[in-house]
XYZ file of C-alpha atoms in Angstrom:
338
model
C 106.341 119.544 127.610
C 109.026 117.800 125.557
C 108.687 114.158 124.445
C 111.359 112.809 126.772
C 109.226 113.664 129.808
C 105.795 112.799 128.465
C 103.912 110.421 130.782
C 103.090 106.847 129.798
C 105.698 106.785 127.042
C 106.635 103.249 126.045
C 110.387 102.713 125.958
C 111.825 99.366 124.891
C 115.277 98.130 125.616
C 117.797 99.848 123.319
C 118.277 96.670 121.297
C 114.630 96.453 120.164
C 113.444 98.231 117.075
C 109.801 97.582 116.106
C 106.302 98.734 117.060
C 105.430 95.223 118.267
C 107.790 93.579 120.726
C 107.295 90.007 119.535
C 109.617 88.738 122.264
C 106.606 88.887 124.606
C 104.561 86.319 122.675
C 105.762 83.291 124.651
C 105.165 84.948 128.005
C 102.063 87.051 127.418
C 100.454 85.768 124.230
C 99.781 87.555 120.956
C 100.449 91.307 121.422
C 97.682 92.043 118.872
C 95.036 89.949 120.625
C 93.407 92.759 122.613
C 93.620 95.441 119.935
C 90.649 96.842 118.032
C 89.466 95.688 114.605
C 90.815 98.120 111.952
C 87.461 98.908 110.340
C 86.015 102.205 109.168
C 83.269 101.927 111.775
C 85.813 101.669 114.583
C 87.835 104.707 113.505
C 87.467 107.523 116.031
C 88.386 110.986 114.755
C 90.652 112.603 117.326
C 92.037 109.290 118.582
C 95.701 109.732 119.513
C 98.523 107.223 119.126
C 101.787 107.333 121.027
C 104.083 108.916 121.902
C 106.185 105.859 121.162
C 109.966 105.654 121.307
C 111.552 103.917 118.327
C 115.290 103.161 118.438
C 117.033 103.722 115.102
C 119.381 100.818 115.647
C 122.126 99.623 113.343
C 119.998 96.527 112.745
C 117.122 98.709 111.503
C 119.525 100.507 109.142
C 120.878 97.202 107.783
C 117.356 95.867 107.316
C 116.376 98.957 105.359
C 119.451 98.571 103.151
C 118.253 95.056 102.301
C 114.717 96.269 101.595
C 115.982 98.965 99.240
C 118.686 96.850 97.636
C 121.146 99.242 96.046
C 118.665 102.129 96.261
C 119.624 103.907 99.468
C 121.172 107.227 98.544
C 122.005 107.922 102.203
C 123.875 104.673 102.832
C 127.238 105.584 104.334
C 126.450 109.329 104.504
C 127.260 110.914 107.864
C 125.857 114.008 109.519
C 127.450 116.837 111.472
C 127.978 114.513 114.458
C 129.821 112.001 112.222
C 127.065 109.428 112.799
C 125.419 107.734 109.791
C 122.253 109.492 108.678
C 119.041 107.489 109.081
C 116.962 107.323 105.904
C 113.424 108.551 106.777
C 112.150 105.551 104.838
C 113.602 103.353 107.565
C 110.898 104.530 109.955
C 108.224 105.697 107.494
C 106.111 102.549 107.786
C 106.045 102.767 111.577
C 104.963 106.393 111.241
C 102.281 105.330 108.732
C 101.071 102.417 110.882
C 101.269 104.261 114.202
C 97.538 103.573 114.572
C 98.309 99.857 114.956
C 99.325 100.636 118.521
C 95.542 100.483 119.085
C 94.370 98.431 116.071
C 95.359 94.882 115.096
C 97.880 95.116 112.247
C 97.266 91.560 111.018
C 93.566 92.317 110.511
C 94.166 95.246 108.169
C 92.648 94.568 104.748
C 92.863 98.025 103.255
C 94.408 100.095 100.489
C 96.774 103.035 100.892
C 95.333 105.779 98.675
C 97.661 108.745 99.191
C 100.650 109.845 101.246
C 102.280 113.172 101.987
C 105.517 113.710 103.893
C 107.371 116.831 105.017
C 111.012 116.592 106.098
C 112.452 119.046 108.610
C 115.783 117.658 109.777
C 117.799 114.451 109.753
C 117.987 111.724 112.379
C 121.064 109.583 112.931
C 121.492 105.850 113.253
C 121.862 105.052 116.931
C 119.467 107.643 118.320
C 115.940 107.206 119.627
C 113.074 109.029 117.956
C 109.547 109.620 119.202
C 106.530 108.803 117.023
C 102.962 110.006 117.508
C 99.836 110.199 115.392
C 96.116 110.890 115.209
C 93.026 109.987 113.205
C 92.123 113.448 111.878
C 89.259 112.687 109.481
C 87.007 109.941 108.129
C 84.650 109.998 105.161
C 82.894 107.761 102.647
C 83.415 107.942 98.894
C 82.156 105.590 96.167
C 81.067 103.084 98.786
C 84.456 102.961 100.526
C 85.354 104.188 104.008
C 88.447 106.398 104.170
C 90.481 107.352 107.231
C 93.042 110.159 107.294
C 95.954 109.621 109.669
C 98.556 112.200 110.661
C 101.895 111.395 112.217
C 105.100 113.026 113.274
C 108.574 111.974 114.304
C 110.652 114.013 116.740
C 113.989 113.634 118.389
C 114.007 113.263 122.160
C 114.585 116.981 122.623
C 111.263 117.582 120.876
C 112.656 118.821 117.552
C 110.500 117.878 114.567
C 112.172 115.460 112.142
C 109.300 114.594 109.802
C 105.531 114.720 109.604
C 103.129 112.939 107.321
C 99.471 112.791 106.337
C 98.016 109.726 104.661
C 94.673 108.382 103.506
C 93.770 104.723 103.893
C 90.733 102.878 102.570
C 89.856 100.792 105.586
C 88.354 97.279 105.542
C 87.656 96.496 101.865
C 88.355 93.979 99.086
C 91.736 95.193 97.764
C 91.458 93.142 94.576
C 88.327 95.058 93.585
C 89.666 98.468 94.591
C 93.105 98.248 92.969
C 91.581 96.801 89.815
C 89.170 99.720 89.549
C 91.954 102.244 90.187
C 94.164 100.636 87.556
C 91.463 100.673 84.894
C 90.392 104.278 85.494
C 93.842 105.890 85.504
C 92.249 109.316 86.077
C 95.071 110.667 88.235
C 97.652 109.581 85.676
C 95.779 111.423 82.913
C 95.912 114.664 84.888
C 99.726 114.497 85.012
C 101.720 114.361 81.804
C 103.969 111.362 82.453
C 106.347 112.030 79.580
C 109.592 113.977 79.527
C 111.189 116.143 76.864
C 114.399 114.251 76.282
C 115.847 117.142 74.319
C 115.964 119.122 77.575
C 118.761 118.822 80.136
C 118.903 115.601 82.104
C 119.952 116.048 85.736
C 121.596 113.387 87.857
C 122.745 112.777 91.418
C 123.638 115.773 93.599
C 122.597 118.312 91.009
C 123.877 121.769 91.967
C 121.080 123.659 90.259
C 117.783 123.080 88.507
C 115.855 124.780 85.718
C 112.240 124.262 84.611
C 112.071 121.439 82.092
C 115.076 119.539 83.443
C 114.268 115.842 83.653
C 115.540 112.796 85.495
C 115.200 109.039 85.298
C 116.580 106.298 87.524
C 117.406 102.698 86.692
C 114.555 100.186 87.181
C 114.255 98.828 90.712
C 113.089 95.233 91.243
C 110.956 94.803 94.376
C 111.149 91.185 95.534
C 108.617 89.388 97.684
C 111.127 89.157 100.537
C 111.671 92.917 100.467
C 107.939 93.686 100.373
C 107.187 91.260 103.199
C 109.975 92.550 105.421
C 109.024 96.186 104.860
C 105.431 95.277 105.759
C 106.444 93.972 109.202
C 106.814 90.276 108.444
C 109.454 90.255 111.185
C 106.762 91.175 113.706
C 104.572 88.213 112.663
C 102.202 90.674 110.974
C 100.096 88.973 108.281
C 99.261 91.210 105.327
C 98.423 91.298 101.635
C 102.033 92.409 101.114
C 103.713 89.469 102.811
C 101.343 86.495 102.573
C 100.070 84.680 99.482
C 97.082 83.393 101.453
C 96.120 86.864 102.702
C 96.547 88.354 99.223
C 94.387 85.737 97.508
C 91.735 85.983 100.233
C 91.580 89.699 99.408
C 90.974 89.073 95.707
C 94.585 89.474 94.553
C 96.552 86.913 92.563
C 99.821 87.595 94.385
C 100.970 89.953 97.157
C 101.319 93.619 96.242
C 103.915 96.201 97.209
C 102.838 98.611 99.910
C 102.239 102.210 98.845
C 104.520 103.418 101.609
C 107.336 101.301 100.178
C 106.816 103.073 96.859
C 107.135 106.361 98.748
C 110.577 105.149 99.847
C 111.625 104.984 96.186
C 110.421 108.555 95.690
C 112.281 109.722 98.790
C 115.422 107.993 97.673
C 115.220 109.557 94.231
C 115.198 113.036 95.708
C 117.977 112.238 98.163
C 119.956 111.132 95.124
C 119.130 114.299 93.163
C 119.525 116.811 95.978
C 121.611 114.980 98.552
C 121.130 115.091 102.341
C 119.921 118.695 101.971
C 116.497 117.255 101.083
C 116.198 116.389 104.795
C 115.594 120.084 105.412
C 112.660 121.492 103.483
C 111.780 118.429 101.395
C 108.131 117.598 100.679
C 106.486 114.839 98.609
C 102.761 114.254 97.961
C 101.944 110.947 96.248
C 98.862 109.142 94.968
C 98.955 105.380 94.487
C 96.866 104.767 91.385
C 97.565 101.173 90.392
C 98.515 97.859 91.995
C 102.192 96.882 92.111
C 102.737 93.139 92.215
C 105.797 91.795 93.959
C 108.682 91.236 91.540
C 107.669 94.334 89.601
C 110.423 96.573 88.246
C 109.677 100.200 89.087
C 111.245 103.157 87.305
C 111.197 106.680 88.740
C 110.993 109.509 86.221
C 110.202 113.168 86.594
C 110.885 116.744 85.644
C 111.462 120.137 87.210
C 108.188 122.032 87.109
C 109.256 125.424 88.473
C 112.003 127.268 90.347
C 111.194 130.514 92.115
C 111.257 132.559 95.284
C 113.773 133.638 97.882
C 114.810 131.335 99.421
C 114.661 129.253 96.262
C 111.900 126.644 95.997
C 112.156 123.962 93.316
C 109.014 122.017 92.404
C 108.932 118.668 90.668
C 106.450 116.296 89.056
C 107.366 112.611 89.113
C 105.912 109.157 88.655
C 106.651 105.463 88.971
C 106.030 103.064 86.100
C 106.286 99.289 86.085
C 108.066 97.118 83.518
C 105.034 97.261 81.198
C 105.110 101.067 81.118
C 101.974 101.359 83.271
C 101.969 104.337 85.652
C 101.360 103.145 89.214
C 102.179 106.230 91.306
C 102.117 109.961 90.590
C 103.569 112.617 92.864
C 104.561 116.223 93.256
C 107.583 117.250 95.278
C 109.286 120.425 96.328
C 112.430 121.500 98.084
C 113.077 124.890 99.647
C 116.746 125.628 100.137
C 117.513 126.696 103.688
């Protein structure tokens, strides 16, 4: 059964573009009021979310351009149908937070620990996509409750566009958790976050790669407005990313940048390196190992780890550092040419 005929699918008017339709607040009250508390205890493995239709409107594309500033390598790029390509980052947070169809988004006080995304094919601005997800696992580690959420995005013919798998520490004190992660730095130590600058540096739309090639992008300033908007401020969602009060109540001095927004910088780096071809066969697996305060300047660096196989698969190691040189995110990526 293809998504466009699935029963009970929610379809908003073509002009709406978010998981929460906040236009209903005046007539029916807070759309989050009857949703479950997002706690580890309430997580039910096997619980399904969606399918949910999400219009990739021009407004959504413009909003994403603002969130990314100048860092949208797909801005203005068109596909085979001559329509602008939609950056997967423009719907990545909805795919990550698909579980908030059942759980109150404004009551989330958690930490995004890791994220993995596989890209299969591109979507275009102006089309509707279908999101779905599932709680696939839950476990406890070092006194924290973790939930693993899967998600996928398809076009309305049922073709897979992207899928993801992420781990979230559920209800916690983020100030304690991110401070502990920052001081340990164990994941950063396992990856050598230096490059051999005597090797070849590769830039945008590289035609070929060799092991040892390295890349580095200009620092990217993430403002509070960008972090808040990416974290659903426009849906009246209160979070540690878009509210000083919520951040300080969670033990933080200021709001922090969402891990999924950092994933957008990684995605954009590889779209810059490889071009729209990364839509087909691209894969990134990231760990968020340190807090990123709003107004941080993040720099993406990395290197080519290996190139092998037929068809050719190129593997990368990469990382984000802030303006102090502290590593905040480490990731591996690969692209198989199709």
